[in-house]
Every structure is written in C-alpha cells, then in structure tokens.
Amino acid sequence: MQPTTTAERSFQIFNQILMVFLALVCLVPLLHVLALSLSSSASVMSNQVTFWPIGLNFNSYEKALENPTFLPALGLSAKRTILSLAVSLLVNCLAAYVLSKGGGRDGIAGYKGFVGFFIVAMLFNGGMIPTYLLVTKIGLYNSIWALILPSAVNVFYLILIMNFFKALPKELEEAAFMDGANHWQVFARMFLPLSLPVLATVGLFMVVNDWNEWFMGSIYMKGDNVPLSTLLKSIISVPIVDASNASEVAKLNNRSIRAAQVLIGALPILLIYPVLQRFFTQGIVIGAVKE
Amino acid sequence: MNTATTIKKKEKIVRRKDNWQLYLMLSPAVVLAFIFVYIPFGGIVMAFQDYKPYLGISGSKWVGWEQFKFMFEYPDSVQVFWNTLRISLLKLFFGTVSTLTFALLINEVRKKFLRSAVQTFVFLPHFLSWVVLGGIFLEILDPTNGLVNEALKVIGFDPIFFLGDNNWFVITVVASDVWKEFGYGSIVFLAALAGINPALYEAAQLDGAGRWKQTLHITLPSIVPTIAVVLTLSISQVLNVGFDQIFNLYNPLVYGKGDIIDTFVYRMGLVDGNYSFSTAVGLFKSVVSLFLILGAYRIAYKVAGYKIF
C-alpha cells in the first residue's frame, strides 16, 4: 500500500507533520516546566524562560529537597507503593487462582456467589463519607495501612489475572497434583512463574496508581505525615485571591522551586515509563474498561 | 459444556479433598472487600438520618427523605448536577472524536519509527497524575506569567484567566482532559484497526477505491462495534467526571460552572461536616450510575458480545 498519487503523497506529508505537532503538544508543557526548574530565579521572574533553561543551575532542586517535609513524604510514598504492590498483588493473585478453577470438581462450592460478591464490589462502593468514617473508626487513621488496604482488592486486575490463569494448560497442574503437590505449591511454584507477563503488567499499573494517588493521603493521614503526591497537592494549591493580585502575592518566585517539586513527583513515573510502554497493550483491555 | 455441568449437578460434585484450602486462599480478598466495600454500604442509612458524629449511626435522628428533598431544592446541589452533566457530555463528545481521529490518522503513518516515536509522547500524559499536571497547568495557564498567555500577548490577544473564569474553566477542563487521554485512548481503536482483514483493502484497491473511500467503506464500518462499546461504557461513567482533575484545577472563583457532584460531596461532607447531606448526594449519584452501568453493559453485550466475567 505505497502512496501513489500526488494527493496521497501530500496527505502523507501533511499527516506526518500533524503527528509530530501532536507529539510536541504533549511534550511542550513538560519541557517548559523542566526548563523553569533548571533556570535562575531572575530569568524565571522576568519570563524569559520558554523551553530551554536560562542560567542553568540546580538550586531549585536543592531547595525542594531541603524542605523538611519533602524527603519524609518521598519516603512514605516509596514505602506505600512497595507495600501496596506486594499486598495487592498477593491478595488478587490468590483470589484469581481460586476463581480460575470455576465451580466444578476442581473449584469451590458457592463459586457463583463469590463471583457476584466481587462484581458488586467492583461496580459500587459505599461512597466517600461512609468509607472515610469506617477507616477512621477501625483505627487506621494516620496509619500507612489506610493507604493500602482500602484499595487492595482490585476486581479489574483480579479478572485480568484470572483470565490468564484460566488459559494455562490444565495438564500441568494435574501432573503436579498427581505428584502430591497441594494448592499452595501449585500456586506459588507453577502459576506465578508462568504468569510473569501479566503480573508485570498489573504490577506496573499498580505502581503508577499508588504513586499518583493523593486523595486518600489527604483524608486519612495527619499533618505532615503524607505521601509525596498529597504534599504536592497542598504545595500547588496556593489560593488564588483574584486575577489582579494572584501573581504578586502568591509567587514571589517560588515558580522555579514549584516546578522542581512537581517534576520530582513525576520522576518515578517518567523513569519506569519506557518499561511500562512495553506492557500497555496487554493492560489495555483493562484500562479501556476501567475509565 | 452446558450439558456436562447439568449432568454433574445431578450426580453431586465430588471435589478434591484439599479444596477447602481454596477458601483460605480466597479469604483475604473476601475479607478486605467485605470490610472496605460492603460495610460502608451500611453507612448509606446516614442519607436518611441527621447524622451527628457524637451520636453515631444508631443514635442519630431518622429524617427519611428530608436530605433528598433539600438536595433538589438547594440551588447549589441542583447546579452541580448540571455542571457535572455539561462537563461530562463535552468530554464524552470531544474525547471520542479526538481519540478516534487520532487513531485513524496515526494508523495511516507508514514510517514505523515516526509512528512509535509519536505514540511514546502522546501516551505519556495518561500516566501522570492530576496533581503533577495540575501543577503544570497552573503554571502554564497563569494569567500574567503563564506560557500560554505570554504566547497570546505576542500575537496580540488579551491574557485569559483560564482557571478563574467560569466559561474558560469548563473549556480548559475539557481540553486538558482531551490532551491527557487522546493518545492512550486510541490504543483500543488501534487494536481494532489492526484486526481488519487486509484482503478487504486489497479488493477495494483493485476496484479503484482511494484511501479516503477505503476509510469510509472499510475502516469505519469495521470498527463500529469497538466504537459502540467504548461509547456505551463511557456513557455509563457520565457522572464520574474526574474528581482528580477538577479538584486539582478548580478554586472558589469557578464553583459556578466548575463544581461537580464529587467535589461538592467532598466539600459538604469532609470539609463542612454535613455527613448526611453529602451522603445523600453521593447516594443519588450512585443510584443513577447504577442504572446507567447496567444499561450500558446490556447494550455493549448485545452490540458486540462484550462481557466482563
């Protein structure tokens, strides 16, 4: 299907230019903020910076990290993301293993009931206020587990993993059972190693979600004991009083520092993005449904 | 399969001896879902009470439908329903059109390198949180120093207060959402496009159909089921307009058109402490969403055989 006519050739050229333009549109805001974060405060204040740093320096990053709440928040975010990944992956994989066996001879009685139970949990929730009251009532307030347990069961991921488990050849586990293996062994030594692609996909999505999640941090955590995303939220939402005095009052130049803080918040995502990219076609079935 | 299961049912299923362990394996998920999803369902009764934290659910006064009556009479809550619907429908329309157009156009790019390079960049915003993007947009849309307004000044326009003017706020919310999601959203359509039988195009070429005619008569009809599924599923989410986005971009100046159900519930409940009223508003939203979701799944199943379990 090579373009042959002039009309088609000019379409190809126009289309390629348009695509490059769209790619730039997606990149330009990030580049601008990156340039701001690396520029001297004088050049930022006089609005000289566009996409290339002027007066290159790393002062803003140093200042951002000097903020006494910043590093602990970064640490809490990292801890939360790793713990959440471990808990959530384990819980969902175990459930997926069981449900992948169906309700017949290999599975459990009440299979259909459990499926319904999880579907309802996927489609509905008790709402913001009742969930908030529950989490505080059971003593999770200001505990890292408040950021992990409420969202640990993710039925979309559960279904994705379950479908992958279902597609594994039955003969393998039958052979293992014949040799005297139990369910835990089949799960840990056979299903998990065979499912690395899907586990990587789901795991990466979990990492992105947990790192980016800020709302639970803002309602379940106290004071400065918040994950980085929540801290960033409070940093960026400087109240705008009205159009005229907004700039003078609010930003007597921490624009550059703010830019640095925002980019540090995005850094882990930017770092795993190349890996992530390899996996999203697999994850898309879920992603498309999810939002 | 069906006959086999019915026969088994008659016989009584003999399960493996150690299958009780399966319940053990399932229990963490069941317990967590029960605690964090099912128990809060019980909190819904608050919507019918005048809940006071020091009295608890058992001690608070029962008021029946009062909260709901108030909701429909209170101008602010009526306003947020319209705001939600307006932003949502605008997002639905512009989001679908831009995503589909982008998928069709990138699919025409024959240079492999260009294609994957472009995709790398347009997928990226999807993975950044609204906190980060909020920070970026507040910076570049700033009325006096922002990049966008600097550019407007250069070409001779007056600066625009994108996040401080009600109408501009709605436009900004829709545009930034389109910006964030058009790339990633196109993956579904690209997968559908890749599945089209190439023989169809060859036959059309033999018949002398140009690229435009091929798009019109082969490409579009082939992905109609995908479009239908994506559309119906988005319609089921019509009341979820993106709490994260609005919350990270809005401010009291734009509550008029920018405040949506979720942000309203948050402020009424967790900020102002009107637990009952805010639960009632949330419940109303959930019930409407429930019907939309059930309807959408039914349509998606009928149109394209789409099934989740």
Short mmCIF file of N, CA and C in Angstrom, two decimals, chain A residues 143-248:
data_model
loop_
_atom_site.label_atom_id
_atom_site.label_comp_id
_atom_site.label_asym_id
_atom_site.label_seq_id
_atom_site.Cartn_x
_atom_site.Cartn_y
_atom_site.Cartn_z
N SER A 143 -2.39 5.86 59.61
CA SER A 143 -1.51 4.70 59.50
C SER A 143 -1.30 4.42 58.01
N ILE A 144 -0.13 3.91 57.68
CA ILE A 144 0.17 3.66 56.27
C ILE A 144 -0.80 2.65 55.68
N TRP A 145 -1.38 1.80 56.53
CA TRP A 145 -2.31 0.78 56.03
C TRP A 145 -3.60 1.40 55.49
N ALA A 146 -3.91 2.61 55.95
CA ALA A 146 -5.09 3.30 55.42
C ALA A 146 -4.90 3.63 53.95
N LEU A 147 -3.64 3.69 53.52
CA LEU A 147 -3.36 4.00 52.12
C LEU A 147 -3.29 2.72 51.28
N ILE A 148 -3.29 1.57 51.94
CA ILE A 148 -3.05 0.32 51.23
C ILE A 148 -4.28 -0.58 51.21
N LEU A 149 -4.82 -0.85 52.40
CA LEU A 149 -5.88 -1.85 52.50
C LEU A 149 -7.19 -1.49 51.78
N PRO A 150 -7.68 -0.23 51.89
CA PRO A 150 -8.98 0.03 51.25
C PRO A 150 -8.99 -0.23 49.75
N SER A 151 -7.86 -0.09 49.09
CA SER A 151 -7.87 -0.29 47.64
C SER A 151 -7.11 -1.56 47.24
N ALA A 152 -6.86 -2.43 48.22
CA ALA A 152 -6.04 -3.62 47.92
C ALA A 152 -6.72 -4.56 46.93
N VAL A 153 -8.02 -4.80 47.12
CA VAL A 153 -8.73 -5.68 46.18
C VAL A 153 -9.12 -4.85 44.98
N ASN A 154 -8.59 -5.23 43.82
CA ASN A 154 -8.96 -4.53 42.60
C ASN A 154 -9.54 -5.56 41.64
N VAL A 155 -10.85 -5.53 41.49
CA VAL A 155 -11.51 -6.61 40.77
C VAL A 155 -11.13 -6.63 39.29
N PHE A 156 -10.81 -5.46 38.72
CA PHE A 156 -10.39 -5.45 37.32
C PHE A 156 -9.10 -6.25 37.13
N TYR A 157 -8.15 -6.00 38.02
CA TYR A 157 -6.89 -6.74 37.93
C TYR A 157 -7.13 -8.21 38.23
N LEU A 158 -8.01 -8.45 39.19
CA LEU A 158 -8.33 -9.82 39.56
C LEU A 158 -8.84 -10.59 38.33
N ILE A 159 -9.73 -9.95 37.58
CA ILE A 159 -10.28 -10.61 36.39
C ILE A 159 -9.19 -10.83 35.35
N LEU A 160 -8.33 -9.83 35.18
CA LEU A 160 -7.25 -9.96 34.19
C LEU A 160 -6.35 -11.14 34.54
N ILE A 161 -5.96 -11.22 35.80
CA ILE A 161 -5.08 -12.32 36.23
C ILE A 161 -5.82 -13.66 36.11
N MET A 162 -7.09 -13.65 36.53
CA MET A 162 -7.88 -14.88 36.47
C MET A 162 -7.96 -15.42 35.04
N ASN A 163 -8.20 -14.53 34.09
CA ASN A 163 -8.30 -14.98 32.70
C ASN A 163 -6.97 -15.56 32.22
N PHE A 164 -5.88 -14.98 32.70
CA PHE A 164 -4.58 -15.52 32.33
C PHE A 164 -4.38 -16.91 32.93
N PHE A 165 -4.74 -17.06 34.19
CA PHE A 165 -4.63 -18.37 34.87
C PHE A 165 -5.48 -19.41 34.15
N LYS A 166 -6.67 -19.00 33.72
CA LYS A 166 -7.58 -19.94 33.06
C LYS A 166 -6.97 -20.50 31.78
N ALA A 167 -6.13 -19.67 31.14
CA ALA A 167 -5.58 -20.08 29.85
C ALA A 167 -4.36 -21.00 30.00
N LEU A 168 -3.87 -21.17 31.23
CA LEU A 168 -2.73 -22.07 31.42
C LEU A 168 -3.18 -23.52 31.20
N PRO A 169 -2.29 -24.34 30.59
CA PRO A 169 -2.69 -25.72 30.29
C PRO A 169 -3.02 -26.52 31.55
N LYS A 170 -4.16 -27.17 31.52
CA LYS A 170 -4.65 -27.92 32.67
C LYS A 170 -3.75 -29.09 33.05
N GLU A 171 -3.10 -29.68 32.02
CA GLU A 171 -2.30 -30.89 32.25
C GLU A 171 -1.19 -30.64 33.27
N LEU A 172 -0.63 -29.42 33.22
CA LEU A 172 0.48 -29.11 34.11
C LEU A 172 0.09 -29.28 35.57
N GLU A 173 -1.02 -28.65 35.96
CA GLU A 173 -1.38 -28.73 37.36
C GLU A 173 -1.85 -30.14 37.73
N GLU A 174 -2.49 -30.80 36.78
CA GLU A 174 -2.92 -32.17 37.08
C GLU A 174 -1.72 -33.05 37.38
N ALA A 175 -0.66 -32.87 36.58
CA ALA A 175 0.57 -33.65 36.81
C ALA A 175 1.13 -33.34 38.19
N ALA A 176 1.11 -32.04 38.55
CA ALA A 176 1.65 -31.64 39.85
C ALA A 176 0.84 -32.24 40.99
N PHE A 177 -0.51 -32.22 40.82
CA PHE A 177 -1.36 -32.81 41.87
C PHE A 177 -1.10 -34.29 42.01
N MET A 178 -0.88 -34.98 40.86
CA MET A 178 -0.58 -36.41 40.88
C MET A 178 0.68 -36.67 41.71
N ASP A 179 1.65 -35.75 41.57
CA ASP A 179 2.90 -35.92 42.30
C ASP A 179 2.76 -35.49 43.76
N GLY A 180 1.57 -35.16 44.17
CA GLY A 180 1.34 -34.88 45.58
C GLY A 180 1.47 -33.42 45.97
N ALA A 181 1.50 -32.51 44.99
CA ALA A 181 1.58 -31.09 45.33
C ALA A 181 0.22 -30.63 45.87
N ASN A 182 0.24 -29.59 46.74
CA ASN A 182 -1.03 -29.03 47.17
C ASN A 182 -1.27 -27.70 46.46
N HIS A 183 -2.42 -27.09 46.75
CA HIS A 183 -2.79 -25.86 46.03
C HIS A 183 -1.76 -24.76 46.18
N TRP A 184 -1.23 -24.62 47.40
CA TRP A 184 -0.27 -23.53 47.65
C TRP A 184 0.97 -23.72 46.79
N GLN A 185 1.40 -24.98 46.68
CA GLN A 185 2.59 -25.24 45.87
C GLN A 185 2.32 -24.99 44.39
N VAL A 186 1.17 -25.45 43.92
CA VAL A 186 0.84 -25.24 42.52
C VAL A 186 0.75 -23.74 42.23
N PHE A 187 0.15 -23.01 43.17
CA PHE A 187 0.01 -21.57 43.01
C PHE A 187 1.38 -20.89 42.96
N ALA A 188 2.21 -21.17 43.93
CA ALA A 188 3.47 -20.43 44.06
C ALA A 188 4.55 -20.90 43.10
N ARG A 189 4.58 -22.22 42.83
CA ARG A 189 5.70 -22.73 42.03
C ARG A 189 5.34 -22.89 40.57
N MET A 190 4.03 -22.88 40.26
CA MET A 190 3.67 -23.11 38.87
C MET A 190 2.93 -21.91 38.28
N PHE A 191 1.82 -21.52 38.90
CA PHE A 191 1.02 -20.44 38.32
C PHE A 191 1.76 -19.10 38.30
N LEU A 192 2.36 -18.73 39.43
CA LEU A 192 3.02 -17.43 39.47
C LEU A 192 4.17 -17.33 38.46
N PRO A 193 5.09 -18.30 38.44
CA PRO A 193 6.19 -18.18 37.46
C PRO A 193 5.70 -18.17 36.02
N LEU A 194 4.62 -18.91 35.75
CA LEU A 194 4.13 -18.96 34.37
C LEU A 194 3.40 -17.68 33.97
N SER A 195 3.06 -16.85 34.95
CA SER A 195 2.22 -15.68 34.66
C SER A 195 3.00 -14.38 34.71
N LEU A 196 4.32 -14.46 34.61
CA LEU A 196 5.10 -13.23 34.77
C LEU A 196 4.65 -12.08 33.87
N PRO A 197 4.31 -12.31 32.59
CA PRO A 197 3.91 -11.17 31.77
C PRO A 197 2.70 -10.42 32.34
N VAL A 198 1.70 -11.17 32.76
CA VAL A 198 0.50 -10.49 33.26
C VAL A 198 0.78 -9.87 34.62
N LEU A 199 1.61 -10.54 35.43
CA LEU A 199 1.94 -9.96 36.74
C LEU A 199 2.74 -8.67 36.57
N ALA A 200 3.63 -8.65 35.58
CA ALA A 200 4.39 -7.43 35.33
C ALA A 200 3.46 -6.31 34.91
N THR A 201 2.54 -6.62 34.01
CA THR A 201 1.59 -5.60 33.56
C THR A 201 0.80 -5.02 34.72
N VAL A 202 0.16 -5.93 35.45
CA VAL A 202 -0.68 -5.48 36.56
C VAL A 202 0.16 -4.75 37.60
N GLY A 203 1.35 -5.30 37.88
CA GLY A 203 2.23 -4.69 38.87
C GLY A 203 2.61 -3.26 38.50
N LEU A 204 2.96 -3.07 37.24
CA LEU A 204 3.34 -1.73 36.81
C LEU A 204 2.18 -0.75 36.93
N PHE A 205 1.00 -1.21 36.55
CA PHE A 205 -0.17 -0.33 36.68
C PHE A 205 -0.43 0.01 38.14
N MET A 206 -0.23 -0.99 39.02
CA MET A 206 -0.43 -0.73 40.44
C MET A 206 0.57 0.32 40.94
N VAL A 207 1.82 0.18 40.52
CA VAL A 207 2.85 1.13 40.95
C VAL A 207 2.47 2.55 40.52
N VAL A 208 2.06 2.69 39.26
CA VAL A 208 1.67 4.02 38.76
C VAL A 208 0.51 4.56 39.58
N ASN A 209 -0.53 3.75 39.78
CA ASN A 209 -1.70 4.21 40.53
C ASN A 209 -1.34 4.62 41.95
N ASP A 210 -0.54 3.78 42.63
CA ASP A 210 -0.24 4.06 44.02
C ASP A 210 0.65 5.28 44.16
N TRP A 211 1.60 5.40 43.26
CA TRP A 211 2.47 6.56 43.34
C TRP A 211 1.67 7.85 43.11
N ASN A 212 0.76 7.80 42.16
CA ASN A 212 0.00 9.00 41.80
C ASN A 212 -1.13 9.32 42.77
N GLU A 213 -1.58 8.34 43.53
CA GLU A 213 -2.77 8.52 44.38
C GLU A 213 -2.48 9.55 45.47
N TRP A 214 -3.34 10.53 45.62
CA TRP A 214 -3.07 11.59 46.59
C TRP A 214 -4.26 11.82 47.53
N PHE A 215 -5.47 11.41 47.09
CA PHE A 215 -6.66 11.78 47.85
C PHE A 215 -6.73 11.07 49.19
N MET A 216 -6.47 9.74 49.18
CA MET A 216 -6.50 9.00 50.44
C MET A 216 -5.48 9.59 51.41
N GLY A 217 -4.34 9.97 50.89
CA GLY A 217 -3.33 10.60 51.74
C GLY A 217 -3.86 11.87 52.38
N SER A 218 -4.71 12.60 51.65
CA SER A 218 -5.17 13.88 52.19
C SER A 218 -6.29 13.70 53.21
N ILE A 219 -7.06 12.60 53.12
CA ILE A 219 -8.13 12.47 54.12
C ILE A 219 -7.78 11.49 55.25
N TYR A 220 -6.88 10.53 55.00
CA TYR A 220 -6.60 9.53 56.03
C TYR A 220 -5.33 9.82 56.82
N MET A 221 -4.49 10.75 56.36
CA MET A 221 -3.23 10.99 57.05
C MET A 221 -3.26 12.36 57.73
N LYS A 222 -2.40 12.51 58.75
CA LYS A 222 -2.46 13.71 59.56
C LYS A 222 -1.24 14.59 59.34
N GLY A 223 -1.44 15.87 59.26
CA GLY A 223 -0.35 16.84 59.22
C GLY A 223 0.64 16.59 58.10
N ASP A 224 1.91 16.48 58.49
CA ASP A 224 2.96 16.32 57.50
C ASP A 224 3.21 14.87 57.13
N ASN A 225 2.54 13.97 57.81
CA ASN A 225 2.74 12.56 57.56
C ASN A 225 1.93 12.13 56.33
N VAL A 226 2.31 12.65 55.17
CA VAL A 226 1.54 12.36 53.96
C VAL A 226 2.47 11.88 52.86
N PRO A 227 1.93 11.12 51.90
CA PRO A 227 2.76 10.75 50.75
C PRO A 227 3.05 11.96 49.87
N LEU A 228 4.04 11.82 49.02
CA LEU A 228 4.52 12.95 48.22
C LEU A 228 3.41 13.56 47.36
N SER A 229 2.58 12.71 46.77
CA SER A 229 1.54 13.24 45.89
C SER A 229 0.60 14.17 46.66
N THR A 230 0.29 13.80 47.91
CA THR A 230 -0.57 14.64 48.72
C THR A 230 0.12 15.95 49.11
N LEU A 231 1.41 15.82 49.45
CA LEU A 231 2.18 17.02 49.78
C LEU A 231 2.21 17.98 48.58
N LEU A 232 2.45 17.41 47.39
CA LEU A 232 2.48 18.23 46.18
C LEU A 232 1.16 18.94 45.97
N LYS A 233 0.08 18.21 46.22
CA LYS A 233 -1.25 18.82 46.06
C LYS A 233 -1.37 20.06 46.94
N SER A 234 -0.89 19.96 48.18
CA SER A 234 -1.03 21.12 49.05
C SER A 234 -0.06 22.23 48.65
N ILE A 235 1.06 21.83 48.05
CA ILE A 235 2.01 22.86 47.61
C ILE A 235 1.46 23.65 46.42
N ILE A 236 0.86 22.91 45.46
CA ILE A 236 0.43 23.62 44.25
C ILE A 236 -0.86 24.40 44.43
N SER A 237 -1.68 24.01 45.43
CA SER A 237 -2.94 24.74 45.53
C SER A 237 -2.82 25.95 46.43
N VAL A 238 -2.01 26.89 45.99
CA VAL A 238 -1.95 28.18 46.67
C VAL A 238 -3.21 28.93 46.28
N PRO A 239 -3.97 29.40 47.27
CA PRO A 239 -5.23 30.03 46.91
C PRO A 239 -5.05 31.24 46.00
N ILE A 240 -5.84 31.29 44.95
CA ILE A 240 -5.81 32.45 44.07
C ILE A 240 -6.88 33.41 44.57
N VAL A 241 -6.49 34.58 44.94
CA VAL A 241 -7.45 35.50 45.52
C VAL A 241 -8.28 36.16 44.42
N ASP A 242 -7.64 36.85 43.52
CA ASP A 242 -8.35 37.24 42.30
C ASP A 242 -7.33 37.51 41.21
N ALA A 243 -7.81 37.80 40.04
CA ALA A 243 -6.92 37.85 38.89
C ALA A 243 -5.77 38.84 39.06
N SER A 244 -6.07 39.98 39.68
CA SER A 244 -5.06 41.04 39.69
C SER A 244 -3.88 40.77 40.62
N ASN A 245 -4.17 40.26 41.83
CA ASN A 245 -3.05 40.13 42.75
C ASN A 245 -2.48 38.72 42.80
N ALA A 246 -3.05 37.82 42.02
CA ALA A 246 -2.64 36.42 42.10
C ALA A 246 -1.13 36.25 41.98
N SER A 247 -0.57 36.89 40.96
CA SER A 247 0.84 36.61 40.72
C SER A 247 1.75 37.23 41.77
N GLU A 248 1.51 38.48 42.13
CA GLU A 248 2.42 39.15 43.05
C GLU A 248 2.41 38.47 44.41
#
